[in-house]
PDB file of C-alpha atoms in Angstrom:
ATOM      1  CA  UNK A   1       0.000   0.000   0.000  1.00 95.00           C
ATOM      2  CA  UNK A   2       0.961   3.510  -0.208  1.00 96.00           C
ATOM      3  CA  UNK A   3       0.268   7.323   0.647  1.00 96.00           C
ATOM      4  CA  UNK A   4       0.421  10.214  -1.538  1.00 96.00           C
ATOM      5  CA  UNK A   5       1.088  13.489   0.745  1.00 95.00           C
ATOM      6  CA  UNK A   6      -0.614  16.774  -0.746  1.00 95.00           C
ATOM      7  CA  UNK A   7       3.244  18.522  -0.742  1.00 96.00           C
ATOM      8  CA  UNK A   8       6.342  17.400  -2.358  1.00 95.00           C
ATOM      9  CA  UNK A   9       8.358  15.788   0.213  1.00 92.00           C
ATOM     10  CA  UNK A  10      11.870  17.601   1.164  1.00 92.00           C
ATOM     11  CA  UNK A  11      14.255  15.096  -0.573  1.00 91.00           C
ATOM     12  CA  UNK A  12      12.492  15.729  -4.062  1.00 92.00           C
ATOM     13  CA  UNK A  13      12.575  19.538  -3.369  1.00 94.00           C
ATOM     14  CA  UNK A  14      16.543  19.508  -3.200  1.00 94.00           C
ATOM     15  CA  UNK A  15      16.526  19.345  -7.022  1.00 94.00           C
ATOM     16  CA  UNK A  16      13.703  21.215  -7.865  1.00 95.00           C
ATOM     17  CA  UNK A  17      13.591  20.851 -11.491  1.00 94.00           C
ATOM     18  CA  UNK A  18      11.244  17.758 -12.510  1.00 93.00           C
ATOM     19  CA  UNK A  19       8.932  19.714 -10.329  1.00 96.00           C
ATOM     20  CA  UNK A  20       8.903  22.733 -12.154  1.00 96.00           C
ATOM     21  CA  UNK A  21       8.865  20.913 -15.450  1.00 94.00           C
ATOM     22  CA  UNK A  22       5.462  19.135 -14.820  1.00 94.00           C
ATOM     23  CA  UNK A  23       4.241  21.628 -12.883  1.00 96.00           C
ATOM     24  CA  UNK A  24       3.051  23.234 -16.431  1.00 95.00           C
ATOM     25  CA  UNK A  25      -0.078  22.353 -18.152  1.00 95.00           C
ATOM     26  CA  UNK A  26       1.644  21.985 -21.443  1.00 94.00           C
ATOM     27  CA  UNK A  27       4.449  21.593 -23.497  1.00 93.00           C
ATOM     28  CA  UNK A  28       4.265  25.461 -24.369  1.00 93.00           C
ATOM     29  CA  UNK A  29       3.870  27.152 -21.070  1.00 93.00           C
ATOM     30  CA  UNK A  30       6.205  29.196 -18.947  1.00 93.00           C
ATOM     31  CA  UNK A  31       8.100  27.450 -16.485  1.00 93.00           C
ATOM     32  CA  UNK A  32       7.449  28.590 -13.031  1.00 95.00           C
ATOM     33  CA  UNK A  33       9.276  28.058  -9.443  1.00 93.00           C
ATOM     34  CA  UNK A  34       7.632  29.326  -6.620  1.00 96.00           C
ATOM     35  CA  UNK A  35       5.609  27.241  -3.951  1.00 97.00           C
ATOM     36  CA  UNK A  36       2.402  26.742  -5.793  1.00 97.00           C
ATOM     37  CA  UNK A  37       3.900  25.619  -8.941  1.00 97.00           C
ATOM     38  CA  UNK A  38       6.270  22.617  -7.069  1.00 97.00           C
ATOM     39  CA  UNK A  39       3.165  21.483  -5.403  1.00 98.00           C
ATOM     40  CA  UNK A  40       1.137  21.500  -8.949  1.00 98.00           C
ATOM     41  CA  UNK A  41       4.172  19.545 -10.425  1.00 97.00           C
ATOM     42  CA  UNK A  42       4.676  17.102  -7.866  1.00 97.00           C
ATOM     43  CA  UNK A  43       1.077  16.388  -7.814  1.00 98.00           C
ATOM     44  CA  UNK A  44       0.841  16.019 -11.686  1.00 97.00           C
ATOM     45  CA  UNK A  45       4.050  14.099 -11.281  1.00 96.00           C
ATOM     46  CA  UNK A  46       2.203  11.328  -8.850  1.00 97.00           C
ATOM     47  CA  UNK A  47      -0.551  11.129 -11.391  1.00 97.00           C
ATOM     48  CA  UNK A  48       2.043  10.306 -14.086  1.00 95.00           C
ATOM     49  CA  UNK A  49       3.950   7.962 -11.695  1.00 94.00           C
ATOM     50  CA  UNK A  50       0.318   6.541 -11.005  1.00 96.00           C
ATOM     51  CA  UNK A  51      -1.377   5.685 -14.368  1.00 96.00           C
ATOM     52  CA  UNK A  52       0.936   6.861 -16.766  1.00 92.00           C
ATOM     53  CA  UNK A  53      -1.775   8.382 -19.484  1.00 94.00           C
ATOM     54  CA  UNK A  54      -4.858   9.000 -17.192  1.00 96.00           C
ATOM     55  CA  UNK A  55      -7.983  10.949 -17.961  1.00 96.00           C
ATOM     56  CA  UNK A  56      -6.464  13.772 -16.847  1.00 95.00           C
ATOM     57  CA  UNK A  57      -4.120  14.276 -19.908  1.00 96.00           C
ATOM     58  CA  UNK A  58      -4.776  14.889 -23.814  1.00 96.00           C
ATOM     59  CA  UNK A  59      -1.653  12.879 -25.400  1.00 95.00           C
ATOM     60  CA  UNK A  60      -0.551  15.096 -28.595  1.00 95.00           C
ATOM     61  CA  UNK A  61       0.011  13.504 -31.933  1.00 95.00           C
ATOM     62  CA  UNK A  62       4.013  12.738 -32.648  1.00 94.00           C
ATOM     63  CA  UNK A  63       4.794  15.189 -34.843  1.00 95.00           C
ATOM     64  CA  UNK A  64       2.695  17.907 -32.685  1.00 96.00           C
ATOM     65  CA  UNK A  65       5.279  17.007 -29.703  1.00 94.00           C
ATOM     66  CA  UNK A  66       8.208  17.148 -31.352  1.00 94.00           C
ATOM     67  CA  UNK A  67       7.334  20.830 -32.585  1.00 95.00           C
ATOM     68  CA  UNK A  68       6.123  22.086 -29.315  1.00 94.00           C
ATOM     69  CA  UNK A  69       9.128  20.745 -28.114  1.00 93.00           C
ATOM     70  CA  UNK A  70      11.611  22.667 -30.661  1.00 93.00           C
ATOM     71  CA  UNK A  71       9.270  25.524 -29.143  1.00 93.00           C
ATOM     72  CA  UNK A  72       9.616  25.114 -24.837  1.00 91.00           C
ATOM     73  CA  UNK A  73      10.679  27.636 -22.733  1.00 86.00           C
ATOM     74  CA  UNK A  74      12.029  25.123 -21.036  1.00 84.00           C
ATOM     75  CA  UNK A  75      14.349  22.659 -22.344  1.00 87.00           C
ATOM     76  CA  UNK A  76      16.803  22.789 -20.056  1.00 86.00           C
ATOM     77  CA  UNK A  77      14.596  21.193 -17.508  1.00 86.00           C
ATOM     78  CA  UNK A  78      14.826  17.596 -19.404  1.00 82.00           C
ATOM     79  CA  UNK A  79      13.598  15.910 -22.184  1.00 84.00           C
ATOM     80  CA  UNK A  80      14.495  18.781 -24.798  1.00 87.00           C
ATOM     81  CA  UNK A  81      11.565  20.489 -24.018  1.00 87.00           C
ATOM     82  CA  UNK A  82       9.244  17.463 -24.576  1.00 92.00           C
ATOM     83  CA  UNK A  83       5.856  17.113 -22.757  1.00 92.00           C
ATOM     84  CA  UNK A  84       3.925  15.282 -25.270  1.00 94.00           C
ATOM     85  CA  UNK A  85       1.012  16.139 -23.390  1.00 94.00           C
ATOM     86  CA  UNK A  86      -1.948  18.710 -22.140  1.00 96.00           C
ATOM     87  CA  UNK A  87      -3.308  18.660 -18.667  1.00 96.00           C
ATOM     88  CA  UNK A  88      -7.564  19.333 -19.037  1.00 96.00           C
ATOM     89  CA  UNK A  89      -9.402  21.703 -16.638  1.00 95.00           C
ATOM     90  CA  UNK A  90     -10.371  18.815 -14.521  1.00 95.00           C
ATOM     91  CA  UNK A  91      -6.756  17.319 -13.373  1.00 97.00           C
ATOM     92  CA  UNK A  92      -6.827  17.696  -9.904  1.00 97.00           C
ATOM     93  CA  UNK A  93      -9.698  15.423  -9.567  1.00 98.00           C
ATOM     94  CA  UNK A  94      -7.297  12.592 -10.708  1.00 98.00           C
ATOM     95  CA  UNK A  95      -4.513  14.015  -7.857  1.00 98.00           C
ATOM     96  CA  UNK A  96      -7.138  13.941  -5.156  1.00 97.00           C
ATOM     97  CA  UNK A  97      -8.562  10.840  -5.818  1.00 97.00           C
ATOM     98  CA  UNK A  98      -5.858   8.703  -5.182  1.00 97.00           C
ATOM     99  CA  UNK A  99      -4.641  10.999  -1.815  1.00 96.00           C
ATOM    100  CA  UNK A 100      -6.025  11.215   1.539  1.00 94.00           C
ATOM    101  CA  UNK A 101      -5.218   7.738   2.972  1.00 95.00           C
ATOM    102  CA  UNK A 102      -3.686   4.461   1.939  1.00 96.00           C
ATOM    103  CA  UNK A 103      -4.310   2.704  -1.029  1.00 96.00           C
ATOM    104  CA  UNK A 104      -3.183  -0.416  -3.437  1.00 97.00           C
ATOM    105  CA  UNK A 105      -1.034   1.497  -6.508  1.00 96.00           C
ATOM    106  CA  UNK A 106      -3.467   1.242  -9.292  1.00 96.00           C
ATOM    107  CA  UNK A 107      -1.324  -0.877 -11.751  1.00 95.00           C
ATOM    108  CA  UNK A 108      -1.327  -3.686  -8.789  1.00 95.00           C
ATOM    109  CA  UNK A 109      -5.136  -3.400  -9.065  1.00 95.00           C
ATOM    110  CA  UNK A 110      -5.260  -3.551 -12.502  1.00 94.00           C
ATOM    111  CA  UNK A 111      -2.802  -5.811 -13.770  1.00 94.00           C
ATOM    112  CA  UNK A 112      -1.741  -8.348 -10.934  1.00 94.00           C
ATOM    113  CA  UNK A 113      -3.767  -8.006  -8.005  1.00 94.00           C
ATOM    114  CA  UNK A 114      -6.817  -8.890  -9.300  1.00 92.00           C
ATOM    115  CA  UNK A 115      -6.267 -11.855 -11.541  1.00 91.00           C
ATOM    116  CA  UNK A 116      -6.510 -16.331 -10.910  1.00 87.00           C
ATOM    117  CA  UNK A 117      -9.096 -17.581  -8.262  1.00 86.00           C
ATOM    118  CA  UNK A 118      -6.370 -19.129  -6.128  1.00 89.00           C
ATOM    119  CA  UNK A 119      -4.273 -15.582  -6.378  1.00 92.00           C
ATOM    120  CA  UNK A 120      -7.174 -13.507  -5.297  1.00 93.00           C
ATOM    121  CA  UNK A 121      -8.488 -15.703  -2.894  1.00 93.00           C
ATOM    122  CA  UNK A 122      -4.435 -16.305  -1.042  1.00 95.00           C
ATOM    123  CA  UNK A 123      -4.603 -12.728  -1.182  1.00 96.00           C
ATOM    124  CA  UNK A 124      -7.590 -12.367   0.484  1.00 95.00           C
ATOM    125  CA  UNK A 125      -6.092 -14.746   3.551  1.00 96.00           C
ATOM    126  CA  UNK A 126      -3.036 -12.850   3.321  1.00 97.00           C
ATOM    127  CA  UNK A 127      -4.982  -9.449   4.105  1.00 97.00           C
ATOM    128  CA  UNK A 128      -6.707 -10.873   6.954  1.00 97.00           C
ATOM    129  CA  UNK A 129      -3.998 -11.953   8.214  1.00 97.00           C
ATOM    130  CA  UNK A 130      -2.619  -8.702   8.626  1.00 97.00           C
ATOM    131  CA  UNK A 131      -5.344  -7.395   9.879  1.00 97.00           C
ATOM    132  CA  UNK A 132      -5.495  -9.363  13.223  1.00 97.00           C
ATOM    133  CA  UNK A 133      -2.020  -7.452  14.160  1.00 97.00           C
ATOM    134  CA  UNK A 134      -2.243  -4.361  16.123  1.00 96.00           C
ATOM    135  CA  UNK A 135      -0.802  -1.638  14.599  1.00 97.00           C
ATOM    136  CA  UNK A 136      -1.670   2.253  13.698  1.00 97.00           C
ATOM    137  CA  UNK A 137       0.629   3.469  10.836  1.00 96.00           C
ATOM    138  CA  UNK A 138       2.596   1.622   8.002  1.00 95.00           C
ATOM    139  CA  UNK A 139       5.499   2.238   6.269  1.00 93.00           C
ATOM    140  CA  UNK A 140       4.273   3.587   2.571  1.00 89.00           C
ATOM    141  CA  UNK A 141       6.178   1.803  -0.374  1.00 81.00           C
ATOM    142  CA  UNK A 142       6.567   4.798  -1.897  1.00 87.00           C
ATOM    143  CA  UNK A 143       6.001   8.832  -1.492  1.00 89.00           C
ATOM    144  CA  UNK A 144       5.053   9.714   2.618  1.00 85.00           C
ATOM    145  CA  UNK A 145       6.631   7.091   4.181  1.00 87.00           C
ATOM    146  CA  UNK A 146       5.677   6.517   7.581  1.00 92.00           C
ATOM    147  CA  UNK A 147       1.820   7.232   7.325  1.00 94.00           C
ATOM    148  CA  UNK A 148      -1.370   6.195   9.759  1.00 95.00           C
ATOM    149  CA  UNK A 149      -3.076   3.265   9.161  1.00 97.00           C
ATOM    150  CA  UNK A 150      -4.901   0.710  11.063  1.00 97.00           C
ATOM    151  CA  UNK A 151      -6.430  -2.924  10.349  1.00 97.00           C
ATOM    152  CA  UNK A 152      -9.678  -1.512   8.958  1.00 96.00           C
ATOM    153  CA  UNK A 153      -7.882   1.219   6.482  1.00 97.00           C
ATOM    154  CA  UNK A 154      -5.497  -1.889   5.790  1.00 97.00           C
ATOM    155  CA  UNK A 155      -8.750  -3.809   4.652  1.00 96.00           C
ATOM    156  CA  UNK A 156     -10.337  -1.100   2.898  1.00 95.00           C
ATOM    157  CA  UNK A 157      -7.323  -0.451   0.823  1.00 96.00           C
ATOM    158  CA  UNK A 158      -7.764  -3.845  -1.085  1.00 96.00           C
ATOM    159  CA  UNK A 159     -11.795  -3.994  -0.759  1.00 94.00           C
ATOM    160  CA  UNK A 160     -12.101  -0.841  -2.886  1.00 94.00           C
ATOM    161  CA  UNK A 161     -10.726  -2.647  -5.753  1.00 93.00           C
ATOM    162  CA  UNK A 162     -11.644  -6.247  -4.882  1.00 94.00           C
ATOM    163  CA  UNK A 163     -14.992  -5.767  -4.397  1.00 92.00           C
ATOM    164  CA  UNK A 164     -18.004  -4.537  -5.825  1.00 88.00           C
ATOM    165  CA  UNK A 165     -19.407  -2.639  -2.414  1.00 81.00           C
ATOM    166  CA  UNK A 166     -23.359  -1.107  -2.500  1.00 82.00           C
ATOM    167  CA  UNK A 167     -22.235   1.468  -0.255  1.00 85.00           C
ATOM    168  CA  UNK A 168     -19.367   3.504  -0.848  1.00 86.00           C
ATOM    169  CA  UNK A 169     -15.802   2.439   0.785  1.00 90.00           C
ATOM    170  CA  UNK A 170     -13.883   5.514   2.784  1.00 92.00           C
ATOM    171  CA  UNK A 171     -10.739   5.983   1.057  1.00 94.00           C
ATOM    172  CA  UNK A 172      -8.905   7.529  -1.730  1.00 96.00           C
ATOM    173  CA  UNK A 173     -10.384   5.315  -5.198  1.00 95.00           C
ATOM    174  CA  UNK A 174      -8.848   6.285  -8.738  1.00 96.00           C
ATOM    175  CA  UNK A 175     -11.448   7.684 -11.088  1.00 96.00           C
ATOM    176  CA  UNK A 176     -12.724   5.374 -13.837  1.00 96.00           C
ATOM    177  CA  UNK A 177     -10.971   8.247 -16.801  1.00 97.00           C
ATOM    178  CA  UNK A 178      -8.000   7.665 -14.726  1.00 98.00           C
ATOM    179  CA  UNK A 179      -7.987   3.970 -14.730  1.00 97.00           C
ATOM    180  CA  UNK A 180      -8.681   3.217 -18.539  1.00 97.00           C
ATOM    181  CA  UNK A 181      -5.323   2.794 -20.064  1.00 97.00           C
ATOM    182  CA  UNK A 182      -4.333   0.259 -17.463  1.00 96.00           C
ATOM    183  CA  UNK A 183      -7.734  -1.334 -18.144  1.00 95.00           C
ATOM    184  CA  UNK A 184      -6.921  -1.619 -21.387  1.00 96.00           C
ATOM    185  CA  UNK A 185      -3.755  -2.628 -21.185  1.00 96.00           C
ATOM    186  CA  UNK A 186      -4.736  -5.109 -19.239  1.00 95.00           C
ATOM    187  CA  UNK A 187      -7.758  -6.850 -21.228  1.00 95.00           C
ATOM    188  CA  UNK A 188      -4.817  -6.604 -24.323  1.00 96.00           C
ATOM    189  CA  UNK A 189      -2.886  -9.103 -22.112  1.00 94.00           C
ATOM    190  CA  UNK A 190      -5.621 -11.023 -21.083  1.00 93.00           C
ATOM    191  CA  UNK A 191      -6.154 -11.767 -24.785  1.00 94.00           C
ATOM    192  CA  UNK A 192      -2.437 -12.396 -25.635  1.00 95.00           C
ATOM    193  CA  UNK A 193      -2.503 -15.112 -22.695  1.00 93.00           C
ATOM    194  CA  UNK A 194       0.228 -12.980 -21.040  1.00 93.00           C
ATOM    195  CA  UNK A 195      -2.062 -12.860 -17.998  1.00 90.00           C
ATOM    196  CA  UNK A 196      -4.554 -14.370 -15.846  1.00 91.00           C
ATOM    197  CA  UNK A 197      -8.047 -13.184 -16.461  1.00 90.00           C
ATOM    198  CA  UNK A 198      -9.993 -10.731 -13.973  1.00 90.00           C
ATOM    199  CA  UNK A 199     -11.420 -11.938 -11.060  1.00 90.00           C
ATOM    200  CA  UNK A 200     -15.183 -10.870 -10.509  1.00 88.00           C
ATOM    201  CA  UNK A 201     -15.485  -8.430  -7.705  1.00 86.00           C
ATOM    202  CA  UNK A 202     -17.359  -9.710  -4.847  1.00 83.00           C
ATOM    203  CA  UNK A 203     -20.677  -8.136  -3.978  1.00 84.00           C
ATOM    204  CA  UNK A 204     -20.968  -6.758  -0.559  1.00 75.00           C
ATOM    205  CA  UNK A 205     -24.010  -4.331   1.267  1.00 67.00           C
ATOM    206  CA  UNK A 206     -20.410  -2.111   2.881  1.00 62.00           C
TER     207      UNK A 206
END
């Protein structure tokens, strides 16, 4: 599981410039440093990190990069200049969905997680297994680190994406726009036989 804090955390800040490069919203915009602009790019940068072309993003055509890029105010930051990519209106939606608590990294959920009978269901022992200890924070695999979280967060971080609830389950939950490449990607290995099928998602009242 893992935690996404709201801030950039200090050890990314001591190089500040992949922040400042994603903090735009394209591949033509001005290049800004002050506070608000790291937080925008280290937020952007999680959603990147997170479902690397999510709903928040319209991917430009190859040749329509590669010209932007020729055109950046800010190739010094990486890349040449080259963000291959506008953020819509609507991207910190995708940020906030996956923050605010602990959750399973969505291309576990959608690509190995989630798949065989006898994976899901060992998984399922293996998470209530954990969940008989007694503990109140967890060491993030990535991003905050150290961050609260007790059995029943624990539980909910897997039953958001394991199960089909009828009532909603507290906790960050990636937006279906957000999810869709990894989807995809995912039903395009299920058809190559690369791997396992999807597991239905168990119906629950909560």
């Amino acid at each position: 599981v893992v935690s996404v804090p709201e801030f950039p955390p200090a050890i990314i800040r001591e190089d500040p410039r992949p922040l400042i490069f994603h903090a735009r919203n394209g591949p033509l915009e001005v290049p800004e440093g002050d506070e608000a602009a790291l937080r925008r790019g280290w937020q952007k940068i999680c959603i990147f990190a997170f479902f690397f072309q999510s709903g928040a993003i319209d991917v430009q055509p190859l040749d329509e990069a590669f010209r932007d890029a020729s055109k950046s105010r800010a190739p010094e930051l990486g890349w040449g200049g080259l963000l291959p990519w506008n953020y819509r209106s609507d991207w910190q939606e995708a940020f906030r969905a996956i923050s605010g608590g602990v959750l399973v990294p969505p291309i576990l959920q959608e690509l190995v997680l989630n798949r065989g009978r006898r994976d899901v269901a060992a998984l399922r022992a293996f998470i209530e297994d954990v969940a008989q200890w007694r503990f109140e924070t967890v060491l993030s695999a990535h991003f905050s680190g150290r961050t609260p979280c007790g059995p029943d967060d624990w539980r909910r971080a897997f039953r958001r994406f394991l199960d089909a609830p009828l009532l909603p389950v507290p906790g960050p939950r990636p937006r279906e726009a957000d999810v869709a490449f990894l989807r995809g990607v995912g039903e395009d290995l299920e058809r190559a036989g690369v791997v396992d099928m999807r597991e239905e998602r168990r119906t629950s009242l909560f």
